Coordinates of C-alpha atoms and ligand atoms in Angstrom, one line a residue:
Chain A
M675 CA -39.4 5.9 27.6
N676 CA -39.5 2.5 29.2
A677 CA -43.0 1.6 28.2
P678 CA -43.4 -2.0 27.0
V679 CA -43.4 -2.8 23.3
T680 CA -47.1 -2.5 22.6
A681 CA -47.1 -3.0 18.8
T682 CA -47.7 -6.6 18.1
K683 CA -48.6 -6.6 14.4
L684 CA -45.7 -7.7 12.3
H685 CA -44.6 -6.1 9.1
D686 CA -42.4 -7.2 6.2
C687 CA -39.9 -4.3 5.8
R688 CA -39.7 -5.0 2.1
D689 CA -43.1 -3.4 1.6
A690 CA -41.9 -0.2 3.2
F691 CA -38.8 -0.3 1.1
A692 CA -40.8 -0.7 -2.1
A693 CA -43.4 1.9 -1.2
T694 CA -40.7 4.5 -0.4
L695 CA -38.7 3.7 -3.5
E696 CA -41.8 4.2 -5.7
K697 CA -42.6 7.4 -3.9
L698 CA -39.1 8.8 -4.4
A699 CA -39.0 7.6 -8.0
A700 CA -42.3 9.4 -8.8
N701 CA -40.5 12.7 -8.0
D702 CA -37.0 11.8 -9.3
D703 CA -36.6 10.5 -12.8
S704 CA -33.0 9.6 -12.2
I705 CA -34.0 6.7 -9.9
V706 CA -33.7 3.3 -11.4
A707 CA -34.0 -0.2 -9.9
V708 CA -31.6 -2.9 -10.9
C709 CA -32.3 -6.5 -10.1
N710 CA -31.3 -10.1 -10.9
D711 CA -34.6 -11.9 -11.8
S712 CA -35.7 -10.8 -8.4
V713 CA -38.7 -8.5 -9.2
G714 CA -40.9 -10.6 -6.9
S715 CA -38.6 -11.2 -4.0
S716 CA -37.4 -7.6 -4.0
K717 CA -41.0 -6.4 -4.2
L718 CA -40.4 -4.4 -7.3
G719 CA -43.7 -5.4 -9.0
G720 CA -45.2 -2.0 -8.3
F721 CA -42.1 -0.2 -9.4
K722 CA -42.1 -2.2 -12.6
S723 CA -45.6 -1.4 -13.5
R724 CA -45.3 2.3 -12.7
F725 CA -41.8 2.8 -14.2
P726 CA -41.3 0.0 -16.7
D727 CA -38.4 1.7 -18.4
R728 CA -36.5 2.3 -15.2
L729 CA -36.4 -1.3 -14.1
V730 CA -33.2 -2.9 -15.2
N731 CA -33.4 -6.7 -14.8
V732 CA -30.1 -8.2 -15.9
G733 CA -31.2 -11.8 -15.3
I734 CA -29.5 -14.2 -12.9
A735 CA -26.1 -12.4 -13.0
E736 CA -25.2 -10.6 -9.8
Q737 CA -21.7 -9.6 -10.8
N738 CA -23.1 -8.0 -13.9
M739 CA -25.9 -6.4 -11.9
V740 CA -23.5 -4.6 -9.6
G741 CA -21.2 -3.5 -12.4
V742 CA -24.2 -2.3 -14.4
G743 CA -25.3 -0.4 -11.4
A744 CA -21.9 1.4 -11.2
G745 CA -22.2 2.3 -14.9
L746 CA -25.7 3.6 -14.5
A747 CA -24.5 5.9 -11.7
N748 CA -21.7 7.1 -13.9
G749 CA -24.2 8.0 -16.6
G750 CA -26.2 10.1 -14.2
R751 CA -28.8 7.7 -12.9
L752 CA -29.5 7.0 -9.2
P753 CA -29.5 3.2 -9.0
F754 CA -31.0 1.1 -6.3
V755 CA -29.4 -2.3 -6.9
C756 CA -31.6 -4.9 -5.3
G757 CA -31.1 -8.7 -4.9
A758 CA -31.2 -11.4 -2.3
S759 CA -28.4 -10.4 0.1
P760 CA -26.4 -13.7 0.0
F761 CA -26.0 -13.3 -3.8
L762 CA -25.7 -9.6 -4.0
T763 CA -22.9 -9.4 -1.4
G764 CA -21.4 -12.8 -1.7
R765 CA -21.3 -13.2 -5.4
A766 CA -20.5 -9.7 -6.3
L767 CA -18.2 -8.7 -3.4
E768 CA -15.3 -7.7 -5.7
Q769 CA -17.7 -5.6 -7.8
I770 CA -18.9 -4.0 -4.6
K771 CA -15.4 -3.3 -3.5
A772 CA -13.9 -2.1 -6.8
D773 CA -16.8 -0.7 -8.8
I774 CA -18.9 0.7 -6.0
A775 CA -16.9 1.5 -2.8
Y776 CA -13.4 2.2 -4.3
S777 CA -14.8 4.0 -7.4
N778 CA -17.2 5.9 -5.1
A779 CA -20.2 5.2 -7.4
N780 CA -23.4 6.6 -6.1
V781 CA -25.1 3.3 -5.9
K782 CA -27.5 2.1 -3.2
L783 CA -27.1 -1.6 -2.6
V784 CA -30.2 -3.2 -1.2
G785 CA -29.7 -6.7 0.3
I786 CA -33.1 -8.4 0.5
S787 CA -34.0 -11.3 2.8
S788 CA -30.7 -11.0 4.6
G789 CA -29.8 -13.0 7.7
M790 CA -31.5 -16.3 7.9
A791 CA -34.7 -15.1 6.3
Y792 CA -34.5 -17.9 3.8
G793 CA -34.6 -20.4 6.7
E794 CA -35.1 -23.9 5.3
L795 CA -33.4 -23.0 2.0
G796 CA -30.2 -23.5 4.0
P797 CA -26.8 -22.0 4.5
T798 CA -26.2 -21.1 0.8
H799 CA -29.2 -18.8 1.1
H800 CA -28.4 -17.4 4.6
S801 CA -26.7 -14.1 4.4
I802 CA -25.0 -14.1 7.8
E803 CA -21.6 -12.9 6.7
D804 CA -22.7 -9.7 4.9
F805 CA -22.0 -7.3 7.8
A806 CA -18.5 -8.7 8.0
W807 CA -17.8 -8.5 4.3
T808 CA -19.3 -5.1 3.7
R809 CA -18.1 -3.4 6.9
A810 CA -14.5 -4.3 5.9
L811 CA -14.8 -1.9 2.9
P812 CA -14.0 1.8 3.2
N813 CA -16.6 4.2 1.8
L814 CA -19.6 2.0 2.3
P815 CA -22.1 2.8 5.1
V816 CA -23.7 -0.5 6.3
I817 CA -27.3 -0.1 7.6
A818 CA -29.8 -2.7 9.0
P819 CA -33.1 -1.1 9.9
C820 CA -35.2 -2.6 12.7
D821 CA -38.7 -1.9 11.5
R822 CA -40.7 -0.6 8.6
I823 CA -40.4 3.0 9.9
E824 CA -36.7 2.9 10.0
T825 CA -36.6 1.1 6.6
A826 CA -38.6 3.9 5.0
A827 CA -36.4 6.5 6.7
A828 CA -33.2 4.8 5.6
V829 CA -34.3 4.5 2.0
E830 CA -35.2 8.2 2.0
W831 CA -31.8 9.0 3.5
A832 CA -30.0 6.8 1.0
A833 CA -31.6 8.6 -1.9
G834 CA -30.3 11.9 -0.6
Y835 CA -26.9 10.7 0.4
D836 CA -24.2 11.4 -2.1
G837 CA -22.3 8.1 -2.2
P838 CA -22.6 4.4 -2.0
C839 CA -24.3 2.5 0.9
F840 CA -25.6 -1.0 1.7
L841 CA -29.1 -1.4 3.1
R842 CA -29.6 -4.8 4.7
L843 CA -33.2 -5.7 4.8
S844 CA -35.1 -8.8 5.9
R845 CA -38.4 -10.3 5.1
V846 CA -39.1 -11.7 8.6
G847 CA -41.9 -9.7 10.2
V848 CA -41.1 -7.2 12.9
P849 CA -43.3 -4.8 15.0
D850 CA -43.1 -1.0 14.8
L851 CA -40.5 0.2 17.3
L852 CA -39.6 3.8 16.2
P853 CA -41.9 6.8 16.2
A854 CA -43.7 7.4 12.9
D855 CA -41.8 10.6 12.2
H856 CA -38.4 9.0 12.8
K857 CA -35.6 10.5 10.7
F858 CA -32.6 8.3 9.9
E859 CA -29.2 9.6 10.9
L860 CA -26.2 7.7 9.7
G861 CA -24.0 6.4 12.5
K862 CA -26.4 7.3 15.3
A863 CA -27.8 4.7 17.6
N864 CA -31.4 5.1 18.9
L865 CA -31.9 4.9 22.6
L866 CA -35.1 2.8 22.8
R867 CA -35.1 2.1 26.5
E868 CA -33.1 3.7 29.3
G869 CA -31.3 1.5 31.8
S870 CA -28.3 1.4 34.1
D871 CA -27.4 -2.3 34.8
V872 CA -26.7 -3.6 31.3
T873 CA -27.0 -2.4 27.7
L874 CA -28.6 -4.5 25.0
I875 CA -27.5 -3.6 21.5
A876 CA -29.1 -4.9 18.3
N877 CA -30.4 -4.0 14.8
G878 CA -32.6 -5.5 12.2
T879 CA -34.8 -8.3 13.3
L880 CA -33.2 -8.5 16.7
T881 CA -34.1 -5.1 18.1
H882 CA -37.6 -6.1 19.1
R883 CA -36.3 -9.3 20.7
M884 CA -34.0 -7.1 22.7
M885 CA -36.9 -4.9 23.8
K886 CA -38.7 -8.0 25.0
A887 CA -35.6 -9.2 26.8
A888 CA -35.4 -5.8 28.5
E889 CA -39.0 -6.2 29.7
I890 CA -38.2 -9.6 31.2
L891 CA -35.1 -8.2 32.9
G892 CA -37.2 -5.3 34.2
S893 CA -39.7 -7.7 35.8
Q894 CA -36.7 -9.1 37.7
G895 CA -35.6 -5.7 38.9
I896 CA -32.8 -5.4 36.3
S897 CA -32.6 -2.1 34.5
A898 CA -31.6 -2.8 30.8
R899 CA -30.8 -0.1 28.3
V900 CA -31.6 -0.9 24.7
L901 CA -29.8 0.7 21.8
N902 CA -31.0 0.2 18.2
M903 CA -27.8 0.3 16.2
A904 CA -28.9 0.2 12.5
T905 CA -25.6 1.6 11.3
V906 CA -22.9 -1.0 11.6
R907 CA -20.4 1.2 9.8
P908 CA -19.6 3.9 10.8
I909 CA -20.5 2.6 14.2
D910 CA -21.7 5.0 16.9
E911 CA -18.6 4.9 19.2
E912 CA -20.0 7.6 21.5
A913 CA -23.2 5.7 22.3
I914 CA -21.2 2.5 22.9
V915 CA -18.6 4.0 25.2
A916 CA -21.3 5.8 27.1
A917 CA -23.2 2.5 27.5
A918 CA -20.1 0.7 28.7
R919 CA -19.2 3.4 31.2
E920 CA -22.8 3.9 32.5
T921 CA -24.1 0.4 32.5
G922 CA -20.9 -1.7 32.8
A923 CA -22.1 -4.6 30.8
I924 CA -23.0 -5.2 27.1
V925 CA -24.9 -7.8 25.2
T926 CA -25.2 -7.7 21.4
A927 CA -27.5 -9.8 19.2
E928 CA -27.6 -10.1 15.5
E929 CA -29.0 -12.2 12.7
H930 CA -25.4 -12.8 11.6
T931 CA -22.4 -14.9 12.5
I932 CA -20.7 -13.6 15.7
F933 CA -17.5 -13.4 13.7
G934 CA -17.2 -9.9 12.2
G935 CA -20.6 -8.5 12.6
L936 CA -22.3 -6.0 14.9
G937 CA -21.0 -7.7 18.0
S938 CA -17.5 -7.6 16.7
A939 CA -17.8 -3.9 15.8
V940 CA -19.1 -3.1 19.3
A941 CA -16.4 -5.2 20.9
E942 CA -13.7 -3.3 18.9
V943 CA -14.9 0.0 20.4
I944 CA -15.2 -1.4 23.9
V945 CA -11.8 -3.0 24.0
E946 CA -10.1 0.1 22.9
H947 CA -12.1 2.7 24.9
A948 CA -14.0 1.2 27.9
P949 CA -13.4 -2.5 28.5
V950 CA -16.4 -4.1 30.3
P951 CA -17.9 -7.6 30.3
M952 CA -19.7 -8.4 27.1
K953 CA -21.6 -11.2 25.3
R954 CA -22.1 -11.5 21.6
L955 CA -25.2 -13.4 20.5
G956 CA -25.6 -14.5 16.9
V957 CA -24.9 -17.5 14.7
P958 CA -22.1 -19.3 16.6
G959 CA -19.8 -19.8 13.6
I960 CA -21.5 -22.8 12.0
F961 CA -23.6 -23.5 8.9
A962 CA -27.1 -23.6 10.4
P963 CA -29.2 -26.7 10.5
T964 CA -32.5 -26.9 8.6
G965 CA -35.2 -24.6 10.0
S966 CA -37.1 -21.4 9.7
A967 CA -35.5 -18.0 10.5
E968 CA -37.5 -17.7 13.8
F969 CA -36.7 -21.3 14.7
L970 CA -33.0 -20.7 14.1
L971 CA -32.9 -17.5 16.1
D972 CA -34.5 -19.3 19.0
E973 CA -32.1 -22.3 18.5
F974 CA -29.1 -19.9 18.7
G975 CA -30.0 -18.4 22.0
M976 CA -31.9 -15.4 20.8
R977 CA -35.3 -16.0 22.3
P978 CA -36.1 -12.9 24.5
A979 CA -35.8 -15.2 27.6
S980 CA -32.5 -16.5 26.5
I981 CA -31.2 -13.0 25.8
A982 CA -32.3 -12.0 29.3
E983 CA -30.4 -15.0 30.8
A984 CA -27.3 -14.0 28.8
A985 CA -27.6 -10.5 30.2
L986 CA -27.8 -11.8 33.8
A987 CA -24.6 -13.8 33.2
V988 CA -22.8 -10.8 31.8
I989 CA -23.9 -8.7 34.8
K990 CA -22.5 -11.3 37.1
R991 CA -19.1 -10.9 35.5
K992 CA -18.9 -7.2 36.3
Chain B
M508 CA -33.7 -50.2 -17.5
E509 CA -35.6 -49.7 -20.7
P510 CA -37.3 -46.3 -21.6
T511 CA -40.8 -47.5 -20.7
E512 CA -39.6 -48.8 -17.3
L513 CA -37.8 -45.5 -16.8
E514 CA -40.9 -43.6 -17.6
R515 CA -42.8 -45.5 -14.9
V516 CA -40.1 -44.7 -12.3
A517 CA -40.1 -41.0 -13.3
R518 CA -43.9 -40.8 -12.7
Q519 CA -43.4 -42.3 -9.2
I520 CA -40.7 -39.7 -8.5
R521 CA -43.0 -37.0 -9.7
L522 CA -45.8 -38.2 -7.3
R523 CA -43.4 -38.4 -4.3
D524 CA -41.9 -35.0 -5.1
L525 CA -45.3 -33.4 -5.4
Q526 CA -46.4 -34.9 -2.1
A527 CA -43.2 -33.8 -0.3
V528 CA -43.6 -30.2 -1.5
Y529 CA -47.2 -30.2 -0.6
E530 CA -46.6 -31.5 2.9
A531 CA -43.6 -29.3 3.5
G532 CA -45.4 -26.2 2.2
A533 CA -42.4 -25.2 0.1
G534 CA -40.3 -26.3 -2.8
H535 CA -39.6 -25.5 -6.4
I536 CA -42.1 -27.7 -8.1
G537 CA -42.0 -26.3 -11.6
G538 CA -38.3 -27.0 -12.1
E539 CA -38.6 -30.3 -10.4
M540 CA -41.2 -31.5 -12.8
S541 CA -39.1 -30.4 -15.7
V542 CA -35.9 -32.2 -14.6
I543 CA -37.3 -35.4 -13.2
D544 CA -37.0 -37.4 -16.5
I545 CA -33.4 -36.4 -16.8
L546 CA -32.7 -37.4 -13.2
T547 CA -34.4 -40.7 -13.6
A548 CA -32.5 -41.6 -16.7
L549 CA -29.2 -40.7 -14.9
Y550 CA -29.9 -42.6 -11.7
F551 CA -31.7 -45.7 -13.2
R552 CA -29.8 -46.2 -16.4
V553 CA -26.7 -44.1 -17.0
L554 CA -24.7 -43.3 -13.9
R555 CA -22.3 -45.9 -12.6
V556 CA -22.9 -45.5 -8.9
W557 CA -23.0 -47.7 -5.8
P558 CA -25.4 -46.5 -3.2
D559 CA -23.6 -48.6 -0.5
Q560 CA -20.3 -46.9 -1.4
P561 CA -21.3 -43.4 -2.2
R562 CA -17.7 -42.2 -2.3
H563 CA -16.4 -45.0 -4.5
P564 CA -13.5 -43.5 -6.4
E565 CA -14.7 -44.8 -9.8
R566 CA -18.3 -43.6 -9.4
D567 CA -19.6 -41.4 -12.1
R568 CA -20.0 -37.8 -10.8
F569 CA -23.3 -36.1 -11.0
V570 CA -23.9 -32.4 -9.9
L571 CA -27.4 -30.9 -9.8
S572 CA -26.4 -27.3 -10.3
K573 CA -30.0 -26.1 -10.2
G574 CA -29.9 -27.0 -6.5
H575 CA -33.3 -25.4 -5.8
T576 CA -34.8 -28.6 -7.2
A577 CA -33.2 -30.6 -4.4
C578 CA -36.4 -32.3 -3.5
A579 CA -36.5 -34.2 -6.8
L580 CA -32.9 -35.2 -6.3
Y581 CA -33.7 -36.5 -2.8
V582 CA -36.5 -38.6 -4.1
A583 CA -34.3 -40.0 -6.8
L584 CA -31.5 -40.7 -4.3
A585 CA -34.0 -42.4 -2.0
K586 CA -35.4 -44.6 -4.8
R587 CA -32.0 -45.6 -5.8
G588 CA -31.1 -46.6 -2.3
F589 CA -28.8 -43.8 -1.1
I590 CA -31.1 -42.7 1.7
P591 CA -34.2 -44.3 3.2
E592 CA -37.4 -43.6 1.3
E593 CA -39.2 -42.8 4.6
E594 CA -36.8 -39.9 5.1
I595 CA -38.4 -37.9 2.3
S596 CA -41.2 -37.0 4.8
T597 CA -38.6 -35.0 6.8
F598 CA -38.0 -32.6 3.9
L599 CA -37.5 -29.1 5.3
Q600 CA -38.4 -30.2 8.9
P601 CA -36.2 -28.7 11.7
H602 CA -32.8 -30.5 11.8
S603 CA -33.6 -32.7 8.8
R604 CA -30.6 -33.4 6.6
L605 CA -32.9 -32.7 3.6
N606 CA -33.0 -28.9 3.4
G607 CA -34.0 -26.8 0.5
H608 CA -30.6 -27.2 -1.3
P609 CA -28.5 -30.4 -1.2
N610 CA -25.8 -30.8 1.4
N611 CA -23.0 -33.2 0.6
N612 CA -21.8 -33.3 4.2
K613 CA -25.1 -35.0 5.2
V614 CA -26.7 -36.6 2.2
P615 CA -24.8 -39.5 0.6
G616 CA -24.8 -39.3 -3.2
V617 CA -24.5 -35.5 -3.2
E618 CA -21.1 -34.5 -4.6
T619 CA -21.0 -30.8 -3.9
N620 CA -23.2 -28.1 -2.4
T621 CA -25.3 -26.1 -4.8
G622 CA -28.0 -23.5 -4.3
P623 CA -26.4 -20.3 -5.5
L624 CA -26.8 -20.6 -9.3
G625 CA -23.8 -20.9 -11.5
H626 CA -21.6 -23.1 -9.3
G627 CA -22.1 -26.7 -10.5
L628 CA -20.5 -26.5 -13.9
P629 CA -17.2 -25.1 -12.8
V630 CA -17.0 -27.8 -10.1
A631 CA -17.9 -30.4 -12.7
V632 CA -15.1 -29.1 -14.9
G633 CA -12.7 -29.7 -12.0
M634 CA -14.1 -33.2 -11.5
A635 CA -13.6 -34.1 -15.2
K636 CA -10.2 -32.5 -15.3
A637 CA -9.2 -34.6 -12.2
A638 CA -10.2 -37.7 -14.1
K639 CA -8.0 -36.7 -17.0
L640 CA -5.0 -36.1 -14.6
S641 CA -5.4 -39.4 -12.8
G642 CA -6.6 -41.5 -15.8
A643 CA -9.8 -42.3 -13.9
K644 CA -12.6 -43.7 -16.1
Y645 CA -15.6 -42.0 -14.5
H646 CA -17.8 -39.6 -16.5
T647 CA -19.0 -36.3 -15.0
Y648 CA -22.6 -35.1 -15.6
V649 CA -24.0 -31.7 -14.5
V650 CA -27.5 -30.3 -14.9
T651 CA -28.1 -26.6 -15.0
G652 CA -31.3 -24.5 -15.4
D653 CA -31.6 -22.4 -18.4
G654 CA -32.0 -19.2 -16.4
E655 CA -29.0 -20.3 -14.5
M656 CA -27.0 -20.0 -17.7
Q657 CA -27.2 -16.3 -17.4
E658 CA -24.5 -16.5 -14.7
G659 CA -21.1 -15.6 -16.2
S660 CA -19.3 -18.3 -14.2
N661 CA -20.9 -20.9 -16.5
W662 CA -19.3 -19.4 -19.6
E663 CA -15.9 -19.3 -17.9
A664 CA -16.3 -23.0 -17.2
I665 CA -17.5 -23.7 -20.8
M666 CA -14.4 -22.1 -22.2
A667 CA -12.2 -24.1 -19.7
A668 CA -13.8 -27.4 -20.6
A669 CA -13.1 -26.9 -24.3
Q670 CA -9.6 -25.8 -23.7
F671 CA -8.9 -28.8 -21.4
G672 CA -10.5 -31.2 -24.0
L673 CA -13.0 -32.7 -21.5
D674 CA -14.6 -35.4 -23.6
N675 CA -15.6 -36.9 -20.2
L676 CA -18.0 -34.1 -19.3
T677 CA -21.7 -33.8 -20.2
L678 CA -23.7 -30.7 -19.4
V679 CA -27.5 -30.9 -19.6
I680 CA -29.3 -27.6 -19.8
D681 CA -32.9 -28.0 -18.5
H682 CA -34.3 -25.6 -21.1
N683 CA -37.8 -25.0 -19.8
R684 CA -37.8 -21.4 -21.0
F685 CA -38.7 -20.0 -17.6
Q686 CA -36.7 -18.6 -14.7
Q687 CA -37.9 -17.3 -11.3
G688 CA -39.9 -14.3 -12.2
A689 CA -40.6 -14.5 -16.0
A690 CA -39.8 -16.2 -19.2
L691 CA -36.2 -16.1 -20.3
A692 CA -37.3 -14.4 -23.4
D693 CA -38.6 -11.5 -21.3
T694 CA -35.6 -11.3 -19.1
N695 CA -32.3 -12.2 -20.7
D696 CA -32.9 -14.6 -23.6
L697 CA -30.1 -17.1 -24.1
A698 CA -31.9 -18.9 -26.9
P699 CA -30.7 -20.3 -29.2
L700 CA -28.3 -22.2 -27.0
R701 CA -26.8 -24.6 -29.5
P702 CA -24.8 -22.0 -31.6
K703 CA -23.4 -20.5 -28.4
L704 CA -22.1 -23.8 -27.1
E705 CA -20.8 -24.8 -30.5
A706 CA -19.0 -21.5 -30.9
F707 CA -17.3 -22.3 -27.6
G708 CA -16.1 -25.7 -28.9
W709 CA -18.6 -28.1 -27.6
D710 CA -20.6 -30.9 -29.2
V711 CA -24.3 -30.1 -28.9
T712 CA -27.3 -32.4 -29.0
E713 CA -30.8 -31.0 -28.8
I714 CA -33.5 -33.3 -27.5
N715 CA -37.0 -33.4 -26.0
G716 CA -35.9 -33.5 -22.4
N717 CA -39.1 -35.0 -21.2
A718 CA -38.9 -38.0 -23.6
M719 CA -37.0 -40.9 -22.2
S720 CA -36.2 -42.3 -25.7
E721 CA -34.3 -39.2 -26.5
I722 CA -32.7 -38.6 -23.1
V723 CA -31.0 -41.9 -22.8
P724 CA -29.1 -42.0 -26.0
A725 CA -28.1 -38.3 -25.6
L726 CA -26.7 -39.0 -22.1
E727 CA -24.8 -42.1 -23.4
H728 CA -23.3 -40.2 -26.3
R729 CA -19.5 -40.1 -26.3
G730 CA -17.4 -37.9 -28.6
S731 CA -14.1 -36.1 -28.6
R732 CA -15.2 -32.8 -27.1
P733 CA -17.3 -31.8 -24.0
H734 CA -20.9 -32.5 -24.7
C735 CA -23.9 -30.3 -24.1
I736 CA -27.4 -31.6 -24.2
V737 CA -29.9 -28.8 -24.7
A738 CA -32.9 -30.5 -23.2
H739 CA -36.1 -28.8 -24.3
T740 CA -38.5 -29.4 -21.3
N741 CA -41.6 -28.0 -19.9
K742 CA -41.6 -26.3 -16.5
G743 CA -44.2 -28.2 -14.4
H744 CA -44.2 -31.1 -16.9
G745 CA -46.9 -33.7 -16.2
I746 CA -49.3 -31.5 -14.3
S747 CA -51.5 -29.6 -16.7
F748 CA -52.2 -26.5 -14.7
M749 CA -48.5 -26.0 -13.7
Q750 CA -47.1 -26.5 -17.2
D751 CA -45.3 -23.4 -18.6
R752 CA -46.8 -21.1 -15.9
V753 CA -44.1 -18.9 -14.3
D754 CA -45.9 -18.7 -10.9
W755 CA -45.3 -22.4 -10.4
H756 CA -41.6 -21.8 -10.1
H757 CA -42.0 -22.1 -6.3
K758 CA -45.7 -22.0 -5.6
V759 CA -47.2 -24.7 -3.4
P760 CA -50.4 -26.4 -4.4
S761 CA -53.6 -26.0 -2.4
K762 CA -55.4 -29.1 -1.3
E763 CA -57.6 -29.1 -4.4
Q764 CA -54.7 -28.5 -6.7
Y765 CA -52.8 -31.2 -5.0
D766 CA -55.6 -33.7 -5.5
L767 CA -56.0 -32.7 -9.1
A768 CA -52.2 -33.1 -9.7
V769 CA -52.1 -36.5 -8.0
A770 CA -55.0 -37.6 -10.1
E771 CA -53.3 -36.5 -13.3
L772 CA -50.0 -38.2 -12.4
S773 CA -51.6 -41.4 -11.2
E774 CA -53.6 -41.6 -14.4
A775 CA -50.4 -41.6 -16.4
I776 CA -49.0 -44.6 -14.4
Ligands
TPP538 C1 -26.7 -16.8 -7.6 C2 -28.2 -16.9 -7.4 N1 -29.0 -15.9 -7.8 C3 -30.4 -16.0 -7.6 C4 -30.9 -17.1 -7.1 C5 -32.4 -17.2 -6.9 N2 -33.1 -18.2 -7.8 C6 -33.4 -19.4 -7.4 S1 -34.0 -20.3 -8.6 C7 -34.0 -19.0 -9.7 C8 -34.5 -19.2 -11.1 C9 -33.7 -20.3 -11.8 O1 -34.2 -20.4 -13.1 P1 -33.7 -21.7 -13.9 O2 -32.2 -21.8 -13.9 O3 -34.3 -21.5 -15.3 O4 -34.3 -22.9 -13.1 P2 -35.6 -23.8 -13.4 O5 -36.4 -23.1 -14.4 O6 -35.1 -25.1 -13.8 O7 -36.3 -23.8 -12.0 C10 -33.4 -17.9 -9.1 C11 -33.2 -16.6 -9.7 C12 -30.0 -18.2 -6.7 N3 -30.5 -19.3 -6.2 N4 -28.7 -18.0 -6.9
MG539 MG1 -35.7 -22.6 -16.3

């Protein structure tokens, strides 16, 4: 269980998304992909050549894209609506609320290059508010896979799930963390590393950084539990309460503002059920300076060594 | 500045832009090459602006709505004296104020932050309406991409501008016929643009948007209605192997390609 992270090769989870979608589409004619001039950035080139009639590219028009997705679902199609996450969620939030979540349209929203994946393109292109925006909506599971295995599993799950959901993907490379036969379960955290002194909770591009932080802590005699919490809503209350009770300290990290994201969701559970010292790592409520995603994560205190330091500080507050 | 002089400045801006994108390893060179002649005419002939007083209340307002071509704007702003020319070499570097989309909190001369497409025109309508309300004499110019015109927000703004009678507003559509992943014709074709804008109550001028002699008079046109310039341009204009090739939306030249492009642009000077 507590073996170090050995996989070092990094993978772009968009490839797993695209391959899985194509595999599913080959067996299910109802699957369509909807995009906003984002065939390349959503890695839909393969889908387009295999199923040209089932790629609906509305042009640069995200509000229209989401509305069209809802209509396609109403007409019996199974739409995967894919676009850069800042524009999909930010631009079309009201469509997501009214046409998708409230109308219970069976649409799979796929936010590509979320978080700070667009790096130097700056705050307009950073999607570090999308957890907060989407998790405020009823009837919309919010999922951020941590590696290509979980991405593929979540896409398979989404296709079979009867209702809307939001998959939040990145393009920043991550190593394999979950076993190859991993099955995605909505609202269930994965225990990646057992520990008793502190629990590190993350998802998306931060989970592997948490694993490395846990190794650093281990080398200093601190036993850190690591939970991969892909589902931000509905959040796994049981795993969080158990972590609080059994380890007494919690650190969260996310490629998102600390206002309203994973850390906030975890804090809500802890405050109500098992208050313990906690630290939320993420973007500290500012528009980020110029820099790549990796640079900015380091800059905002999410280097594995910095995470380990934050964990030590929380443990001291017990 | 006369058109021939403007053409010379535009070529210098193209060269500096190319170098900046090459050195940074990122940028949107195709749309930069298509819009640089328009930017040059604006900053070196048309706009009433004072680089030492970037917030002067009477300045003409300019919004580059296709914010992904920020690098071209930075080079134009530097040449015009808003920021130091040496600073262009920091484009996209950690903590540089020159990121991939313009930031008005950091870069003097930038009026509003763009990057998500379909934002500049509504803001420009507000700027022009404010001038009407206060009696200010400034003129507002905004440049959008043609793919960008697929965003519905633009058409909401186009209706508002006509309703408000904004004869102090000029919209330039950089009609290079390509968007990010394909030609407009293969995505969501807006052409012909002229009848659409006319139907919405605008004056429309169609020009070759890479020809200074046509750009200048079109920008200086004044009428009684909001004015749209449909600027027929070439994506990648000035660099033969980039021109009208969709992959040059945001590709970065190799060393060989860079040298070739420099040679072509220098020859023209
Ligand atoms: C709201 C929004 N959706 C998508 C994008 C991604 N994007 C950046 S540039 C671009 C293509 C723009 O095409 P066009 O307006 O024709 O610009 P140009 O050809 O002048 O580069 C796209 C889709 C964006 N920046 N904003
Ligand atoms: Mg274009």
